[in-house]
Short mmCIF file of C-alpha atoms in Angstrom, two decimals:
data_model
loop_
_atom_site.label_atom_id
_atom_site.label_comp_id
_atom_site.label_asym_id
_atom_site.label_seq_id
_atom_site.Cartn_x
_atom_site.Cartn_y
_atom_site.Cartn_z
CA MET A 243 0.00 0.00 0.00
CA ALA A 244 1.27 3.47 -0.87
CA LYS A 245 2.35 5.78 1.90
CA GLN A 246 -0.12 8.51 2.81
CA VAL A 247 1.25 11.95 1.92
CA ILE A 248 0.26 14.79 4.22
CA LEU A 249 0.25 18.21 2.59
CA THR A 250 -0.69 21.75 3.43
CA GLU A 251 -2.76 23.71 0.87
CA GLU A 252 0.46 25.49 -0.11
CA GLY A 253 2.29 22.18 -0.58
CA LEU A 254 -0.52 20.79 -2.71
CA ALA A 255 -0.46 23.86 -4.95
CA ALA A 256 3.34 23.63 -5.31
CA LEU A 257 3.16 19.97 -6.36
CA GLU A 258 0.34 20.66 -8.82
CA ASN A 259 2.32 23.56 -10.33
CA GLU A 260 5.47 21.45 -10.62
CA LEU A 261 3.50 18.65 -12.29
CA GLU A 262 1.96 21.08 -14.78
CA GLU A 263 5.41 22.59 -15.55
CA LEU A 264 6.94 19.14 -16.09
CA LYS A 265 4.12 17.96 -18.33
CA SER A 266 3.62 21.10 -20.40
CA VAL A 267 7.08 22.68 -20.58
CA LYS A 268 9.82 20.22 -19.64
CA ARG A 269 8.45 17.34 -21.74
CA LYS A 270 8.42 19.57 -24.83
CA GLU A 271 11.95 20.81 -24.12
CA ILE A 272 13.23 17.24 -23.81
CA ALA A 273 11.41 16.11 -26.96
CA GLU A 274 13.08 18.99 -28.82
CA LYS A 275 16.51 18.03 -27.40
CA ILE A 276 15.98 14.43 -28.53
CA LYS A 277 14.88 15.59 -31.99
CA VAL A 278 18.00 17.76 -32.34
CA ALA A 279 20.25 14.97 -31.07
CA LEU A 280 18.71 12.51 -33.53
CA SER A 281 19.56 14.89 -36.36
CA PHE A 282 23.26 14.42 -35.52
CA GLY A 283 23.05 10.90 -36.88
CA ASP A 284 24.88 7.84 -35.45
CA LEU A 285 23.28 7.15 -32.04
CA SER A 286 26.07 4.85 -30.86
CA GLU A 287 28.41 7.81 -30.31
CA ASN A 288 25.85 10.52 -29.69
CA SER A 289 26.30 11.87 -26.15
CA GLU A 290 23.65 14.56 -26.70
CA TYR A 291 21.08 11.84 -27.42
CA ASP A 292 22.12 9.82 -24.35
CA GLU A 293 21.94 12.91 -22.14
CA ALA A 294 18.52 13.90 -23.51
CA LYS A 295 17.17 10.37 -22.94
CA ASN A 296 18.52 10.42 -19.35
CA ASP A 297 16.86 13.82 -18.77
CA GLN A 298 13.63 12.42 -20.20
CA ALA A 299 13.77 9.42 -17.85
CA MET A 300 14.34 11.70 -14.83
CA ILE A 301 11.43 13.96 -15.77
CA GLU A 302 9.09 11.02 -16.35
CA ALA A 303 10.13 9.51 -12.99
CA ARG A 304 9.43 12.81 -11.21
CA ILE A 305 6.03 13.08 -12.95
CA ALA A 306 5.19 9.54 -11.76
CA ASP A 307 6.36 10.41 -8.21
CA ILE A 308 4.23 13.55 -8.07
CA GLU A 309 1.18 11.78 -9.50
CA ALA A 310 1.55 9.03 -6.87
CA MET A 311 1.90 11.64 -4.10
CA LEU A 312 -1.18 13.51 -5.28
CA LYS A 313 -3.17 10.27 -5.48
CA ASN A 314 -2.29 9.45 -1.85
CA ALA A 315 -2.43 13.03 -0.55
CA THR A 316 -4.32 14.13 2.50
CA VAL A 317 -4.58 17.91 2.60
CA ILE A 318 -4.85 19.32 6.08
CA ASP A 319 -7.56 21.92 6.54
CA GLU A 320 -5.58 24.73 8.10
CA SER A 321 -8.75 26.63 9.03
CA GLU A 322 -9.62 23.83 11.48
CA LEU A 323 -6.22 23.81 13.14
CA GLY A 324 -6.05 24.96 16.73
CA THR A 325 -3.20 26.75 18.41
CA ASP A 326 -3.32 24.90 21.73
CA ASN A 327 -0.67 22.41 20.69
CA ILE A 328 1.72 21.74 17.80
CA HIS A 329 0.57 19.69 14.81
CA ILE A 330 1.22 19.54 11.08
CA GLY A 331 0.56 23.00 9.68
CA SER A 332 1.51 24.84 12.88
CA LYS A 333 3.81 27.83 12.73
CA ILE A 334 5.87 27.93 15.87
CA GLU A 335 8.42 30.15 17.53
CA VAL A 336 10.93 28.40 19.75
CA LYS A 337 13.95 29.29 21.84
CA VAL A 338 16.67 26.79 20.97
CA THR A 339 19.47 26.08 23.43
CA VAL A 340 22.50 23.96 22.59
CA ALA A 341 22.84 21.82 25.72
CA SER A 342 26.63 21.49 25.53
CA THR A 343 27.39 25.21 25.16
CA GLY A 344 24.32 27.00 26.51
CA HIS A 345 24.15 29.04 23.30
CA THR A 346 20.57 30.14 22.60
CA SER A 347 18.80 31.40 19.51
CA MET A 348 15.25 32.12 18.44
CA LYS A 349 13.82 30.11 15.54
CA GLU A 350 10.56 30.08 13.63
CA TYR A 351 9.42 26.82 12.08
CA ARG A 352 6.45 25.50 10.23
CA ILE A 353 5.69 21.81 10.82
CA VAL A 354 4.88 20.21 7.46
CA GLY A 355 4.58 16.77 5.86
CA SER A 356 7.86 15.20 4.79
CA ASN A 357 7.31 16.09 1.12
CA GLU A 358 7.24 19.80 1.91
CA ALA A 359 10.20 19.86 4.29
CA ASN A 360 12.87 22.47 3.66
CA PRO A 361 14.86 23.07 6.84
CA ARG A 362 16.75 26.04 5.37
CA ALA A 363 13.38 27.75 4.82
CA GLY A 364 12.19 26.86 8.34
CA ARG A 365 9.86 24.09 7.12
CA ILE A 366 10.54 20.98 9.19
CA SER A 367 9.03 17.57 8.66
CA ASP A 368 6.69 15.97 11.15
CA GLU A 369 8.84 12.85 10.66
CA SER A 370 12.17 14.53 11.53
CA ALA A 371 13.63 14.14 15.02
CA ILE A 372 12.79 17.76 15.89
CA GLY A 373 9.35 17.76 14.27
CA LYS A 374 8.38 14.46 15.89
CA ALA A 375 9.56 15.64 19.31
CA LEU A 376 7.65 18.95 19.11
CA LEU A 377 4.31 17.50 17.95
CA GLU A 378 1.48 17.80 20.50
CA HIS A 379 3.48 20.15 22.77
CA ALA A 380 2.02 23.46 23.95
CA VAL A 381 3.32 26.97 24.61
CA GLY A 382 5.70 26.90 27.57
CA ASP A 383 6.73 23.26 27.06
CA VAL A 384 10.45 22.49 27.02
CA VAL A 385 11.52 19.59 24.79
CA GLU A 386 14.95 17.96 24.62
CA VAL A 387 15.89 16.49 21.26
CA GLU A 388 18.91 14.37 20.36
CA VAL A 389 20.27 15.47 16.98
CA PRO A 390 23.55 14.59 15.25
CA ALA A 391 25.14 17.74 16.73
CA GLY A 392 24.16 16.73 20.29
CA THR A 393 21.26 17.59 22.60
CA MET A 394 19.12 20.61 21.73
CA ILE A 395 16.55 22.10 24.08
CA TYR A 396 13.46 23.69 22.50
CA GLU A 397 11.19 25.98 24.48
CA VAL A 398 7.87 26.58 22.72
CA LEU A 399 7.16 30.33 22.77
CA SER A 400 4.19 30.58 20.40
CA ILE A 401 1.97 28.50 18.14
CA SER A 402 -0.04 29.99 15.28
CA LYS A 403 -1.79 28.90 12.10
#
C-alpha cells in the first residue's frame, strides 16, 4: 500500500504547479533536445542523445512520483487547526538552546509533511527528530531532542496557524 502523503494547501499547490510545468514545458523541451540529437546521426556515439534520454527518464520519474503523491495526498484543513498544541501546519516560535554550550537562539518553524520539508526555509518535517519531538506540545513546554550535533533544548514560545 502506498504511503499517505500529508500536505498543506500550499504544498498541494506547489506539487500541482510542478507537475503542470513538467508535463507542459519540460516534456516539450526534452522532446526537442531528442529531436536535435537525432539529427546528428549515429546514435552509438551521440552523447547529446544519451543525455537527452537520461533527462527524459528523470522527468518522467518525477512526474510519476508527483502523481503518486497527489493520489495518496491528504490535505490538512488549516482553518480547522487549533493553536493549543503543535501539529502539522503549525507555525511555531521556539527558543533553541545547545545543551553542551548553553548558546541560545530564536527560531521560527512551520511543521509540514515530509514532502514539503525544507529546513533552510524553516519548514521541518513531522517525521524529523525535531518535528516528531515537538508534535502535541504546547506553549511553555520544554523539549529535549537528540540530533547529530548533540542535545538541543526547544522551548515553545508561540503556536499559530
